[in-house]
Coordinates of C-alpha atoms (C1' of nucleotides) in Angstrom, one line a residue:
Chain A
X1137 CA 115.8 97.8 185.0
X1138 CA 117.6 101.0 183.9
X1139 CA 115.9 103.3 185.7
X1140 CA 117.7 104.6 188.7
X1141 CA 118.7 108.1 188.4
X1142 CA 116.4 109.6 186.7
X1143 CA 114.3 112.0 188.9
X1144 CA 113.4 115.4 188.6
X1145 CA 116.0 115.9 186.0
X1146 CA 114.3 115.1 183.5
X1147 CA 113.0 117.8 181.1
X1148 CA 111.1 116.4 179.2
X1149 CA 109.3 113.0 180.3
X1150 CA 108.0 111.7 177.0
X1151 CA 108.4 107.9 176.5
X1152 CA 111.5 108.1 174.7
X1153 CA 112.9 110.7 177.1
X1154 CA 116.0 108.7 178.0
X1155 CA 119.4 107.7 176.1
X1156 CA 119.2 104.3 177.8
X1157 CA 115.8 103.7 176.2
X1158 CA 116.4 105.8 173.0
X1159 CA 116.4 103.7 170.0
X1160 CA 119.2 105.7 168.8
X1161 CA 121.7 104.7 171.4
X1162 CA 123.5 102.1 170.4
X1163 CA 124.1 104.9 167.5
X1164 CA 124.9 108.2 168.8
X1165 CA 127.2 109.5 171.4
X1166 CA 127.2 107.1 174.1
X1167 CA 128.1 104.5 171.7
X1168 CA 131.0 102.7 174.1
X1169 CA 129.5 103.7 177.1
X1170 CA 128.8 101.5 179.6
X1171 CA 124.6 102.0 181.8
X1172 CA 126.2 103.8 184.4
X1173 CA 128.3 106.4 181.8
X1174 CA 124.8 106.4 179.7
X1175 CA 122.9 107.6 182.8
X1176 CA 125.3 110.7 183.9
X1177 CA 125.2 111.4 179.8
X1178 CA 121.1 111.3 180.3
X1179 CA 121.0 113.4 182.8
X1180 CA 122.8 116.5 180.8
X1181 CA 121.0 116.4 177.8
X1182 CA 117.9 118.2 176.7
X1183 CA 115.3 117.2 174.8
X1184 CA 114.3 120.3 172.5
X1185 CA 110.6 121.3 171.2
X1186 CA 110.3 119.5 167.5
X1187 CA 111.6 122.1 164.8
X1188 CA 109.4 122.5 162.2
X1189 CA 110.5 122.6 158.4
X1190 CA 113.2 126.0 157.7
X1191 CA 113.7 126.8 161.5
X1192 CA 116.8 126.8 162.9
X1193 CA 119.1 124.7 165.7
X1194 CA 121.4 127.9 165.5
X1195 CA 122.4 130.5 163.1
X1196 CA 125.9 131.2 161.8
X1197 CA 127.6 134.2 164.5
X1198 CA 125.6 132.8 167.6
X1199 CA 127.1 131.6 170.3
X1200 CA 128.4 127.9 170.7
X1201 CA 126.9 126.3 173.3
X1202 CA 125.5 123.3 172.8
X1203 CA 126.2 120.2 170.3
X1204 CA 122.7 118.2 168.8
X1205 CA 122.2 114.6 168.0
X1206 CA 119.3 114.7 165.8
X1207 CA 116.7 112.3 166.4
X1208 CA 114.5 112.3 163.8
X1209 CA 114.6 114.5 161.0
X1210 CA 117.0 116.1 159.1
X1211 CA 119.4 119.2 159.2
X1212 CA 121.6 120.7 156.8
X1213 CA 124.5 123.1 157.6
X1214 CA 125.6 126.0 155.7
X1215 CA 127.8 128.8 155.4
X1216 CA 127.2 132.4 153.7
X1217 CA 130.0 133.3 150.9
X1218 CA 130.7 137.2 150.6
X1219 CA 128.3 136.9 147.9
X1220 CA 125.1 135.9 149.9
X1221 CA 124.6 132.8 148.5
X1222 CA 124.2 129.9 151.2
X1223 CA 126.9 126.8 151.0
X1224 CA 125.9 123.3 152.5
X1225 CA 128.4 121.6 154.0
X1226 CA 126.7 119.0 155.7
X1227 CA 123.1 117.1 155.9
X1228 CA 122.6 115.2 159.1
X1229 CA 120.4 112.4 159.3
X1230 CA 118.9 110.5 162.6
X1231 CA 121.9 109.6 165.1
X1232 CA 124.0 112.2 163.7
X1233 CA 126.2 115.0 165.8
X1234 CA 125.5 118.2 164.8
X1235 CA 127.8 121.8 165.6
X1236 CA 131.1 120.3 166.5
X1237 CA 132.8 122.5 163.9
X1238 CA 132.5 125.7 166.7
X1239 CA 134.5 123.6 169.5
X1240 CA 137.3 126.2 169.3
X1241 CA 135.2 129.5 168.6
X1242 CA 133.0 131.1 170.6
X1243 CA 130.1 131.4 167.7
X1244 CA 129.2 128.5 165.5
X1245 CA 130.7 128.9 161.7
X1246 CA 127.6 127.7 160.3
X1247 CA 123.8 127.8 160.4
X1248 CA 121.5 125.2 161.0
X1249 CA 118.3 124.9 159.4
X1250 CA 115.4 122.0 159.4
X1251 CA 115.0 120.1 156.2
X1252 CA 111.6 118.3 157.8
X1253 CA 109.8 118.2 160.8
X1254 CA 113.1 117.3 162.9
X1255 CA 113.7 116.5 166.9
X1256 CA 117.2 116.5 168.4
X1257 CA 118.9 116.3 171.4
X1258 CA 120.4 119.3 172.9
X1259 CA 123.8 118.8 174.9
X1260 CA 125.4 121.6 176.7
X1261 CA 128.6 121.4 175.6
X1262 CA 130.5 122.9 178.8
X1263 CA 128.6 120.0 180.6
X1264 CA 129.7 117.9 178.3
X1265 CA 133.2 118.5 178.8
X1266 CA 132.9 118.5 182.6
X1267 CA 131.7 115.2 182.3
X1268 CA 134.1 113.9 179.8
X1269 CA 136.7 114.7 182.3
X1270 CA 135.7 111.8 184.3
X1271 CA 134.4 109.6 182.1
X1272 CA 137.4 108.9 180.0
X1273 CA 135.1 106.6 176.6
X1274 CA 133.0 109.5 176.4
X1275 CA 136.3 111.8 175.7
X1276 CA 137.8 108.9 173.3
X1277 CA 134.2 108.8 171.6
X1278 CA 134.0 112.7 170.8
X1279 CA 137.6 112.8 169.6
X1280 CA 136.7 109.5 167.2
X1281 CA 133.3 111.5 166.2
X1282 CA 135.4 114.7 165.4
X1283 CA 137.8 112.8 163.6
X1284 CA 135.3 110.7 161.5
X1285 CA 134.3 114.1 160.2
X1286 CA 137.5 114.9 159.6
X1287 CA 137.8 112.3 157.3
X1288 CA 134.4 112.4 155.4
X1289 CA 135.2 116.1 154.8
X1290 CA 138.4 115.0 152.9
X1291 CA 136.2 112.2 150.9
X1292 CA 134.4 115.4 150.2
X1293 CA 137.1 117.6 149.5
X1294 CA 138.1 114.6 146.6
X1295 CA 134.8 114.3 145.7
X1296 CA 134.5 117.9 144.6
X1297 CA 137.8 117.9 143.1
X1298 CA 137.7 114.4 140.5
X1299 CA 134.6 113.4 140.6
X1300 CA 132.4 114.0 137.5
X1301 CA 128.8 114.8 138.0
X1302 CA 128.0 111.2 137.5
X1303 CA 130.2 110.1 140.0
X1304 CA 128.9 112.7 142.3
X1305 CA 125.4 111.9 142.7
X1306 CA 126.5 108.0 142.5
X1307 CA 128.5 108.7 145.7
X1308 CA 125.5 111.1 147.2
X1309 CA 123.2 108.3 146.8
X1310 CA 125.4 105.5 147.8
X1311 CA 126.5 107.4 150.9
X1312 CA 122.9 108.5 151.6
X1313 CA 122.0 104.5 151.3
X1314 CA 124.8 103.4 153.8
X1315 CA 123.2 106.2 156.2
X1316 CA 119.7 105.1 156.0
X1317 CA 120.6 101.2 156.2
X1318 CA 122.4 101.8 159.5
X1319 CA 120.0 103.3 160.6
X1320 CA 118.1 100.7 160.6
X1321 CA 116.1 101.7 157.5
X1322 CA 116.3 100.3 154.0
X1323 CA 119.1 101.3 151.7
X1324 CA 117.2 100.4 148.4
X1325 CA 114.2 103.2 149.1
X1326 CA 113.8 106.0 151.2
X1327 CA 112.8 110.1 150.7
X1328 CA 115.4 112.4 150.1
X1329 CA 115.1 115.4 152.8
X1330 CA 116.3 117.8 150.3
X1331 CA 115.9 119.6 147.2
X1332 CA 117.6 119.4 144.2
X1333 CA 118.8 122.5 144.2
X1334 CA 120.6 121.8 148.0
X1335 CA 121.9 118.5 146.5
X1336 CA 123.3 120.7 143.7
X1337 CA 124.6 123.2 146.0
X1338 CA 126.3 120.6 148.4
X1339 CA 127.6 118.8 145.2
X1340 CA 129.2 121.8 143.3
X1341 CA 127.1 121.3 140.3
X1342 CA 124.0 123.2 139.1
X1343 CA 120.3 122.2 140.0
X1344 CA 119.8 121.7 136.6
X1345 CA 122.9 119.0 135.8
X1346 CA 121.9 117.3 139.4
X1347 CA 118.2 117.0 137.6
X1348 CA 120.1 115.5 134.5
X1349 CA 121.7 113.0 135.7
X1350 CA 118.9 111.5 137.5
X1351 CA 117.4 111.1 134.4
X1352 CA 119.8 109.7 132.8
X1353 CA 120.9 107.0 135.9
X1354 CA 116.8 106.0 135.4
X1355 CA 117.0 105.8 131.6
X1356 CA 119.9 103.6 132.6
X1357 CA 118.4 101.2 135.2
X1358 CA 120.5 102.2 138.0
X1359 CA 117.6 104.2 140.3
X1360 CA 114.4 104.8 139.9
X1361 CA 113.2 108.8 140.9
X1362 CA 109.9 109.8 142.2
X1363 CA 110.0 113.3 143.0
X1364 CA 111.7 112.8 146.2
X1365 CA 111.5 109.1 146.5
X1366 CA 114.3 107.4 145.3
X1367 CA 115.1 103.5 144.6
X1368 CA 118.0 102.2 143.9
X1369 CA 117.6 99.3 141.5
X1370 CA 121.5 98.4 140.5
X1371 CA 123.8 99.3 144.0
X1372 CA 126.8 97.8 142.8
X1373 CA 126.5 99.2 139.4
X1374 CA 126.0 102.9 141.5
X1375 CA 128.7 101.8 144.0
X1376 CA 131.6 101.4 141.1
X1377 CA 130.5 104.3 139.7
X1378 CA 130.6 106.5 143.2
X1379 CA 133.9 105.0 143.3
X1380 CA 135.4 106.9 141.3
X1381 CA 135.3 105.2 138.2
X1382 CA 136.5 105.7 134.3
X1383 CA 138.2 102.9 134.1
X1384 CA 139.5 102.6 130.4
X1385 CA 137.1 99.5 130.0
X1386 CA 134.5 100.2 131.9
X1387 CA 130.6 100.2 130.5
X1388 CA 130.2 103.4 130.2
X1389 CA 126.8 104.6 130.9
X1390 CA 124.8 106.2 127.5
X1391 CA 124.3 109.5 127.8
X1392 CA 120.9 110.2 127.5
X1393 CA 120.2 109.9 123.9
Chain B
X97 CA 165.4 130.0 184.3
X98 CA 163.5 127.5 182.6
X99 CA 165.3 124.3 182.8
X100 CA 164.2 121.9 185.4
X101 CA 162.9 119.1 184.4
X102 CA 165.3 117.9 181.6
X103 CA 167.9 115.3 183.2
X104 CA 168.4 111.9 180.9
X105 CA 164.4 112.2 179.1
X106 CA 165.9 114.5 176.1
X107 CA 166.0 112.5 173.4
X108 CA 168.1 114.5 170.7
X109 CA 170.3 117.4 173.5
X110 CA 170.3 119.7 170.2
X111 CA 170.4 123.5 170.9
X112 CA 166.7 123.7 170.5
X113 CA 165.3 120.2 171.9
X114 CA 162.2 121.9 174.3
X115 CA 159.4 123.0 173.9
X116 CA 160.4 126.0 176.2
X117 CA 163.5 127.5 174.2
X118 CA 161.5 126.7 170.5
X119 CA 160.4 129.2 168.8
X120 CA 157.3 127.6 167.6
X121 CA 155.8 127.8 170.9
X122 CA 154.1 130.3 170.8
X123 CA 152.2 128.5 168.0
X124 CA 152.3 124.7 168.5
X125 CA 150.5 122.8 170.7
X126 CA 151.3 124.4 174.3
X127 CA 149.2 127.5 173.0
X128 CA 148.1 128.3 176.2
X129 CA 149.4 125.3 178.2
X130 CA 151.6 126.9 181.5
X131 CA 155.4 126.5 181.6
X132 CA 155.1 123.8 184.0
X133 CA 152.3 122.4 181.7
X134 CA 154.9 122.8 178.6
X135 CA 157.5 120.9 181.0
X136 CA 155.4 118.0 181.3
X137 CA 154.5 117.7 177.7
X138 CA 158.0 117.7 176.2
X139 CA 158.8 115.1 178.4
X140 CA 157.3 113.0 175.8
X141 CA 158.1 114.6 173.1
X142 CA 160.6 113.1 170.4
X143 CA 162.8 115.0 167.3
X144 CA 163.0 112.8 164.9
X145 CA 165.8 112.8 162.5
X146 CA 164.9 115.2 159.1
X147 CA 163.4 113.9 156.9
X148 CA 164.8 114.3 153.0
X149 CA 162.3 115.6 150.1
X150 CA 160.3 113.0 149.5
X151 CA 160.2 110.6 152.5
X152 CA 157.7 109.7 154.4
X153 CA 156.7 110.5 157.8
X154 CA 154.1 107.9 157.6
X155 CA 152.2 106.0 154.9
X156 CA 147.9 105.5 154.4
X157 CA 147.4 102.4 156.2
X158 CA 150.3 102.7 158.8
X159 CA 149.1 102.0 162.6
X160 CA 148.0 105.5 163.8
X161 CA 150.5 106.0 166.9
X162 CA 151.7 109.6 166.9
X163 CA 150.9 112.8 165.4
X164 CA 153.4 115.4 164.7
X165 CA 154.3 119.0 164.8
X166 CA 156.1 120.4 161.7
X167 CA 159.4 122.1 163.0
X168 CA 161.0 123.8 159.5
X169 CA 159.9 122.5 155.9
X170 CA 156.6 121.1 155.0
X171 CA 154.7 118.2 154.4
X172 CA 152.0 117.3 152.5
X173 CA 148.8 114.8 153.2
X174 CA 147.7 112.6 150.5
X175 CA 145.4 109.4 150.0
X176 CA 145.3 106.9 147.0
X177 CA 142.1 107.4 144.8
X178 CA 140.5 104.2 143.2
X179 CA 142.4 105.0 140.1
X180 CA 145.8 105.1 142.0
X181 CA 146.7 108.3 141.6
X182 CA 146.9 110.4 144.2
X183 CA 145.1 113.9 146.0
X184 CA 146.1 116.2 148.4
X185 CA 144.1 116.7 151.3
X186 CA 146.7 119.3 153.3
X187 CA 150.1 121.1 153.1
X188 CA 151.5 121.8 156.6
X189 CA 154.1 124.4 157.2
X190 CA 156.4 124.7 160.5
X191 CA 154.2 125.0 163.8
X192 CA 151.1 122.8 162.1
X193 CA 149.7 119.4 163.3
X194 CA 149.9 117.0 161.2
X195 CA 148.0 113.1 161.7
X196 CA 145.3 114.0 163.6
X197 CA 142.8 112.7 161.0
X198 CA 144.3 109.1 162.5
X199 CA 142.4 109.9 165.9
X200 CA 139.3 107.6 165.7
X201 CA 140.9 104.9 163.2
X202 CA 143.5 102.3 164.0
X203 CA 145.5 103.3 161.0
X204 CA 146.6 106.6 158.9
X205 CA 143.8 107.3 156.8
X206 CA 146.5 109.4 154.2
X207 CA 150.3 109.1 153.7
X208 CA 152.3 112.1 155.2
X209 CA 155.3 113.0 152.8
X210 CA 157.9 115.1 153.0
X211 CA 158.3 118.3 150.4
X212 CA 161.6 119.7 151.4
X213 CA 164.0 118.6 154.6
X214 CA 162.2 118.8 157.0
X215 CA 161.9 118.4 160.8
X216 CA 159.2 117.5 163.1
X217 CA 157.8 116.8 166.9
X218 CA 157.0 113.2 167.2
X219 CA 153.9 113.2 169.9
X220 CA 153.0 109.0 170.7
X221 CA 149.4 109.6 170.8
X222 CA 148.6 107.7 173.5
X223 CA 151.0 109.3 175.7
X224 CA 149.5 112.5 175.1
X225 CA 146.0 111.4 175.8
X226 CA 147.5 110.0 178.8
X227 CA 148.5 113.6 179.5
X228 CA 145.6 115.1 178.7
X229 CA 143.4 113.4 181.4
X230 CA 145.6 115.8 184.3
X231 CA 145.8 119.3 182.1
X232 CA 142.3 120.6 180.8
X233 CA 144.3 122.8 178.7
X234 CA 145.8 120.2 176.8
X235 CA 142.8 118.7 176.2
X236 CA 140.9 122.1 175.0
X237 CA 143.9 122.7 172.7
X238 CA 143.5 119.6 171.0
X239 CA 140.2 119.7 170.5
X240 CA 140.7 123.4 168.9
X241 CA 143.0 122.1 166.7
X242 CA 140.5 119.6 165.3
X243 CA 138.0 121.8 165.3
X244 CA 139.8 124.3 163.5
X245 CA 141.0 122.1 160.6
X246 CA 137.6 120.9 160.4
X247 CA 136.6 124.7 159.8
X248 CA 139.4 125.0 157.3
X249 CA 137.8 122.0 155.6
X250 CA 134.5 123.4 154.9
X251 CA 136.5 126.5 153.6
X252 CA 138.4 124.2 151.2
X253 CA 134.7 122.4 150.3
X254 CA 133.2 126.0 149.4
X255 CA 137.1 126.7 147.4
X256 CA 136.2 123.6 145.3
X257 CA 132.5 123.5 144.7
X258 CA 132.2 127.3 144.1
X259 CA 135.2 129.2 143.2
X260 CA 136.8 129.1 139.8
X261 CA 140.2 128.6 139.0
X262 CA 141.7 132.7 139.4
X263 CA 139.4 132.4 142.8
X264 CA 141.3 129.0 143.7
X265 CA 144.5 130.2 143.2
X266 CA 144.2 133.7 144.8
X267 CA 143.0 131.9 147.9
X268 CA 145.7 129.2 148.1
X269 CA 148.6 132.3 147.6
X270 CA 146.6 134.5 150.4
X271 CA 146.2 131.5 152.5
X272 CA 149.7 130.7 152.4
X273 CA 150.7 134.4 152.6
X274 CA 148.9 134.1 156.3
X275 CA 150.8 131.2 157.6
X276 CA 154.0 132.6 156.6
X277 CA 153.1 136.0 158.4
X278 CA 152.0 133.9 161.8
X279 CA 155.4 132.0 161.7
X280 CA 157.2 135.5 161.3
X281 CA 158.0 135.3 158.0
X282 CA 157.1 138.1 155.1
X283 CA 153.4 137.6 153.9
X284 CA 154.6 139.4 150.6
X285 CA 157.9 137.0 149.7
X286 CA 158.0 133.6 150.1
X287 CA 158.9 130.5 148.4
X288 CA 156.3 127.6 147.2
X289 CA 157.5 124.1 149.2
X290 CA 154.9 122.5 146.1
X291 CA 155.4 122.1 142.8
X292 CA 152.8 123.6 140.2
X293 CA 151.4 120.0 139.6
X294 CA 150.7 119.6 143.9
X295 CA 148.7 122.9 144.1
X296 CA 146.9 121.9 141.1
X297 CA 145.4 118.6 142.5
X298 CA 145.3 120.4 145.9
X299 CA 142.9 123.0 144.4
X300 CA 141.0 120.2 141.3
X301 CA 142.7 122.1 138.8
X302 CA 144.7 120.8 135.5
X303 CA 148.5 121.8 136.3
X304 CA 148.4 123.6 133.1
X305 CA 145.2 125.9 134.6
X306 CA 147.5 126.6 137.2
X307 CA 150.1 127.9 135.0
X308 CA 147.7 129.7 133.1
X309 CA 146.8 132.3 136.0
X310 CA 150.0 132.2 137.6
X311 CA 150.9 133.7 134.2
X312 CA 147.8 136.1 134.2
X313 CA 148.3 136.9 137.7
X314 CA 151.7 138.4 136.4
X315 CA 150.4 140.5 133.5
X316 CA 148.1 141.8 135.9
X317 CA 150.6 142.7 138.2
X318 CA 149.0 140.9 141.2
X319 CA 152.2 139.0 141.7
X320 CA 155.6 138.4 140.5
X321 CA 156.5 134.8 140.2
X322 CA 160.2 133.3 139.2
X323 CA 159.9 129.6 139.6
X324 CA 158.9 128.8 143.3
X325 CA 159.5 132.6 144.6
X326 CA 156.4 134.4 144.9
X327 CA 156.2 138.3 145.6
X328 CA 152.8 139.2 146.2
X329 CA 152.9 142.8 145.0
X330 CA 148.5 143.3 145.2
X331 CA 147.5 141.7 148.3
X332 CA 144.5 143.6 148.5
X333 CA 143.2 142.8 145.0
X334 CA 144.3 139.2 145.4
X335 CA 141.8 138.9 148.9
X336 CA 139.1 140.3 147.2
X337 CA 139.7 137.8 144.1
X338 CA 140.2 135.1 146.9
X339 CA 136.9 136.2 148.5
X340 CA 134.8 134.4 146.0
X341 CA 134.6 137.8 143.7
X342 CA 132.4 137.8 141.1
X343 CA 130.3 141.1 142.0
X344 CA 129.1 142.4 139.2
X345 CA 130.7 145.4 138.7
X346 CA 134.5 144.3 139.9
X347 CA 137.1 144.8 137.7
X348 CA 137.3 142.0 136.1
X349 CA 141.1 140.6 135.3
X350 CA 141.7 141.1 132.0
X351 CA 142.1 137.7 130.0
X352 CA 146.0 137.7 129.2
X353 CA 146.1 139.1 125.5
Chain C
dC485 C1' 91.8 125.8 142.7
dG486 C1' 95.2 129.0 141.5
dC487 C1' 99.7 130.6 142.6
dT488 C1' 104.4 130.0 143.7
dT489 C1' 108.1 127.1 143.9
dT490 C1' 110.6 123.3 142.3
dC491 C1' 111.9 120.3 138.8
dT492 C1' 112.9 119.0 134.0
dT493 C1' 114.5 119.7 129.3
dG494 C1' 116.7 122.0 125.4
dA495 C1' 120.1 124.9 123.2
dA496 C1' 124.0 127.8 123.3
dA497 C1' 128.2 129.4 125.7
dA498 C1' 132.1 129.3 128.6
dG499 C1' 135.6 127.5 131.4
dC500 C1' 138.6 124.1 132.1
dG501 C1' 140.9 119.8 130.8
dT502 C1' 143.6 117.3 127.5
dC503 C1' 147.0 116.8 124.1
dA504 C1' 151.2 118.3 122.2
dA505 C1' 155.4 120.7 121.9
dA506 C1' 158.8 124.1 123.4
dC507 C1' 161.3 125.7 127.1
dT508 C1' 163.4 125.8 131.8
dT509 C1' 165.3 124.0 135.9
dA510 C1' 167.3 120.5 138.7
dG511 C1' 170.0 116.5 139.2
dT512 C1' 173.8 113.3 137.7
dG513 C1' 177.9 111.8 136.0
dG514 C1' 181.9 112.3 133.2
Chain D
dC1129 C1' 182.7 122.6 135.5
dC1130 C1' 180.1 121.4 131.9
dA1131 C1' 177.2 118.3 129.3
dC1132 C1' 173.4 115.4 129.4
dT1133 C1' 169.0 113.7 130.9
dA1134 C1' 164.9 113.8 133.4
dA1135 C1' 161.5 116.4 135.5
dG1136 C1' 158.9 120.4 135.9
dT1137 C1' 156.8 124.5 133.7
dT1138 C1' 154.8 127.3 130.2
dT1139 C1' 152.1 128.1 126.1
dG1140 C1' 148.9 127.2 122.3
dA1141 C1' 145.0 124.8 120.0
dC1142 C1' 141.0 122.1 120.5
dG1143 C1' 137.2 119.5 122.5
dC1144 C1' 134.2 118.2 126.2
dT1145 C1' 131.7 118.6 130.4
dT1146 C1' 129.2 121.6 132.8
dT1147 C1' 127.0 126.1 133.4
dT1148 C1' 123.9 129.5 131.9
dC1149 C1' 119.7 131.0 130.0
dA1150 C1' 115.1 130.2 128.9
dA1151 C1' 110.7 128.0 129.0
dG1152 C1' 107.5 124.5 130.0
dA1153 C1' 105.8 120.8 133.3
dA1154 C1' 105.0 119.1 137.9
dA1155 C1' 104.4 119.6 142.6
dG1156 C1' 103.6 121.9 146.9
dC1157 C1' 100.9 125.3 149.5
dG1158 C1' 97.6 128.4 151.1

DNA sequence: CGCTTTCTTGAAAAGCGTCAAACTTAGTGG
DNA sequence: CCACTAAGTTTGACGCTTTTCAAGAAAGCG
């Protein structure tokens, strides 16, 4: 039934070639919009060639054009310190928005890169605003996504300055589970896209403490670690620790010995 | 010339109650909003009363309504940890937005309290929104104010996951030494709104550790510091200690003795 | 299958936090 | 206006968490 519209516009017909038929929808940007909004949103977005694992949505300088919702996949952003050494500030998982962060420059402040095999959408952003001129939940919906990150940024901003590395990777791992399970996935197992060493970097601890404490969270019961699969066995147990916890009384967990 | 418009809707007749005649304009919201455009948006556009040091211009949990522009004195943002105690997500000085972290939420997602007296814009949200549907300007404004604090954000992630505490400190002094300059005032001479204990949990740093290098920034004749008065006397040395220094061969600051 | 990269583990070092105490400033009331 | 108290700041000594360095184990890749 959703189908009117759609005619030569579209880029690329695959079978999942539309927002209205996306199984992402009811996650991504269209989120309060009604079929009709959906359809004028479809017909604006681009569906880019899969990026294979290290290629790039965009590098740090280029010019900001276009937001992404990734599709499947993963993507992490980072910045360049004077140094040379790369800075993650942000994975993105299915559903996610990706690049808002260069509304107000000309160039996008950070670079893009492929953790996996990843497919997004691409959305013209000057299109996007042209349209969110007359569709009035798609403007409230980017202001609310903006905002969101806002927000998470300042969880991470507290993270990085009171949480111990224990409470870190609790709150990595809990916030990577909430991800996943809205997603539609389950929050107990999944793959991490990363590596320790960008979990490390992203957290502000070394590769080497990251490594650590995942040993010590599976001498402990909490997850068990296979390479890059992960299962959480006790998610309360990592949920009051993500939470920033040292209460006086608290069982604290062994370390190591 | 520029007084149409202002019949009975001026809510507090003081000497500087428009947009038009203040002096922030150049810098607050109407960035690049027409005088006409300017008109139209402090029409709905409220001074509050000033506030004292230490009241609130809105508490964590409060129904997001308004967001507001700092006229004179600052403000900082805070939310409650777990543990109760409580960390700094922002300081804003005269011409900055501050609530805008309450777009996508119902409610303030930190408390906005008062550091000094201080006097702000009161902006009803959804009178502004309203607004924003007839000026594209508006709306582009807005969303480069978002954007941009969600730039600064990921600057403040990189301060706390890879700069140590001299870094830290020499960023938060140059940082502030740039506001102060873009309001008018001297970037060399200025005097802290915070106590030592506020930048500390600002920048994840013991108040003590904050001391510490205020102290060795001294010997090392970077700055001279009496109290809250700060003359930055080496701004050159203190933006390349800001810039995430550790190359090798920099001089390195000598370790009080 | 071998090579490179990533991950893990141990031991030592460093930076920062915590505790404690002296000192200064600000605020209050006589 | 000064004394008094509370709050904020500075300084030193010590200990703990995390980093750094180093080396071996596992995994990914051609």
């Amino acid at each position: 039934m959703p189908s009117r519209h759609l005619k030569g516009l579209c880029f690329h017909p695959s079978k999942e070639a539309r927002c209205v038929t996306c199984s992402l929808s009811s996650l991504c940007l269209p989120l309060s919009l009604n079929l009709e909004d959906i359809d004028q949103l479809d017909r604006i977005i681009k569906r880019r060639q899969p990026l294979k694992k290290g290629e790039y949505l965009f590098h740090q300088g280029d010019n900001f054009d276009c937001v992404y919702a990734v599709r499947s996949g993963s993507i992490k952003n980072y910045a360049m310190t004077n140094e040379g050494e790369e800075q993650i500030t942000n994975f993105y998982l299915p559903s996610e928005l990706v690049g808002l962060d260069g509304v107000d420059c000309d160039t996008y402040p950070v670079s893009a890169k492929a953790l996996e095999t990843t497919t997004v959408c691409e959305i013209p952003f000057s299109r996007l605003e042209e349209l969110a001129v007359e569709l009035p939940e798609l403007r409230a919906q980017i202001l609310r996504i903006m905002s969101k990150e806002l927000r998470d940024d300042k969880q991470m901003m507290m993270l990085l300055s009171k949480k111990n590395a224990e409470e870190r990777v609790a709150t990595f791992l809990s916030n990577l589970s909430t991800r996943f399970k809205r997603r539609g996935y389950s929050p107990y197992t999944f793959r991490l896209p990363m590596s320790r060493n960008e979990i490390g970097n992203y957290l502000g601890l070394a590769v080497e403490t990251v490594s650590r404490v995942f040993t010590r969270f599976q001498n402990n019961q909490l997850i068990a670690v296979n390479g890059k699969e992960v299962h959480i066995l006790d998610m309360e147990q990592l949920g009051l620790l993500a939470g920033l916890v040292t209460q006086e009384s608290s069982p604290r967990i062994a370390s190591s010995s």
